[in-house]
Amino acid sequence: NAGVTQTPKFQVLKTGQSMTLQCAQDMNHNSMYWYRQDPGMGLRLIYYSASEGTTDKGEVPNGYNVSRLNKREFSLRLESAAPSQTSVYFCASSGTRANSPLHFGNGTRLTVT
Amino acid sequence: SQQGEEDPQALSIQEGENATMNCSYKTSINNLQWYRQNSGRGLVHLILIRSNEREKHSGRLRVTLDTSKKSSSLLITASRAADTASYFCAPSTGGGNKLTFGTGTQLKVEL
């Protein structure tokens, strides 16, 4: 039982390049989330998906797109990376029952130069 | 959802001592959750306390909630070096599970 798996673990991009961060969960959770964590800023929600086929914007969605490919997978795409997107990105999932805790992956550390 | 504010920002104690960290929030909540983050890892859920609960225990963890003061505290008793981590609170208004996290309390437990 792997929980939430994120790939890659590390990535360096040049400004303007694109990439997709992958996330998969094996807990049969309906809800999935993408957060970014920056020093002094806490974790901020980028996008979330309450169920397969639905996605909604979080607090900081600009510059990102997401795809809920199926119930297991939720990907985050940067179409044209900017230095301001240098961050650690976390994917999480949760059940639909009220008060279900979030289960996090171990993050992708992205540097945009 | 709203963001909690953890206090202090950093805490350094000796192994065996108790560690207390606090969380304040602004509006009424449905529940409040505490998470731990070890260096280089994702957050791990520790405990959830509902708005109608005043205190909850889980192993060496004790969480209190004072809804009149809009605050919560997390007590770790008999701390160990392995408790060294950042701790985050996440107040939830119950609108789904979209949680917002502050900057956390960085706890260092020294041998």
XYZ file of C-alpha atoms in Angstrom, chain B:
111
model
C -11.624 27.170 4.549
C -9.513 29.393 6.748
C -5.881 29.340 7.728
C -4.762 28.724 11.278
C -1.850 30.586 12.798
C 0.582 28.519 14.801
C 2.556 29.873 17.705
C 5.433 29.837 18.455
C 7.135 29.743 15.079
C 9.982 27.720 16.562
C 10.421 25.723 19.734
C 13.513 23.964 21.043
C 13.335 21.586 24.002
C 15.258 18.731 25.583
C 14.247 15.125 25.120
C 11.802 14.091 27.809
C 10.265 17.547 28.175
C 6.756 18.433 27.084
C 6.150 20.563 24.001
C 3.136 22.828 23.651
C 2.163 24.638 20.498
C -0.846 26.790 19.866
C -3.169 27.562 17.003
C -5.525 30.472 16.553
C -8.195 30.913 13.910
C -10.713 33.580 12.995
C -14.166 32.162 12.288
C -16.360 29.326 13.548
C -15.190 25.862 12.659
C -16.560 22.369 12.231
C -13.327 20.697 13.292
C -9.618 21.360 13.622
C -6.859 19.011 12.504
C -3.190 18.800 13.416
C -0.527 17.548 11.036
C 3.199 16.837 11.343
C 5.800 17.333 8.623
C 9.223 15.764 8.886
C 12.001 17.398 6.903
C 11.707 16.626 3.205
C 8.450 14.723 3.585
C 4.743 15.328 3.175
C 2.349 16.190 5.973
C 1.008 13.401 8.146
C -2.336 13.639 9.905
C -2.063 13.422 13.689
C -5.432 14.115 15.231
C -8.800 15.740 14.580
C -10.921 17.471 17.197
C -14.532 18.370 16.493
C -16.055 21.688 17.480
C -18.165 20.044 20.204
C -15.113 18.439 21.814
C -12.880 20.183 24.327
C -10.034 17.701 24.632
C -8.764 14.667 22.800
C -5.889 12.277 23.370
C -3.892 10.033 21.087
C -0.868 8.326 22.600
C 1.499 11.096 23.758
C -0.584 13.761 22.042
C -3.175 15.873 23.781
C -5.231 18.409 21.866
C -7.525 20.993 23.388
C -10.017 23.245 21.675
C -11.522 26.455 23.039
C -14.100 27.647 20.547
C -14.882 30.753 22.620
C -11.273 31.891 22.197
C -10.953 30.387 18.723
C -7.814 28.557 19.718
C -6.373 25.088 20.019
C -3.265 23.658 21.566
C -1.226 20.550 20.872
C 0.743 19.040 23.724
C 3.372 16.384 23.103
C 4.390 14.726 26.342
C 7.772 13.137 27.049
C 9.136 14.318 23.719
C 11.671 12.314 21.730
C 14.227 13.297 19.134
C 11.956 11.658 16.556
C 9.304 14.299 17.336
C 11.530 16.902 15.660
C 9.327 18.206 12.852
C 7.040 21.041 11.830
C 3.504 20.975 13.180
C 0.535 22.532 11.412
C -3.027 23.152 12.447
C -5.851 23.232 9.920
C -9.216 24.612 10.995
C -12.071 23.388 8.852
C -15.434 24.997 8.325
C -16.770 21.740 6.967
C -17.061 22.788 3.327
C -15.421 19.735 1.906
C -11.875 18.879 2.918
C -10.075 21.817 1.330
C -7.691 22.674 4.116
C -5.427 25.686 4.327
C -2.167 25.466 6.229
C -0.109 28.189 7.887
C 3.637 28.250 8.340
C 3.611 25.860 11.279
C 5.631 25.484 14.467
C 9.129 24.072 13.989
C 9.862 21.797 16.930
C 13.392 20.665 17.661
C 13.925 18.053 20.335
C 17.538 17.810 21.420
C 19.188 14.842 23.045
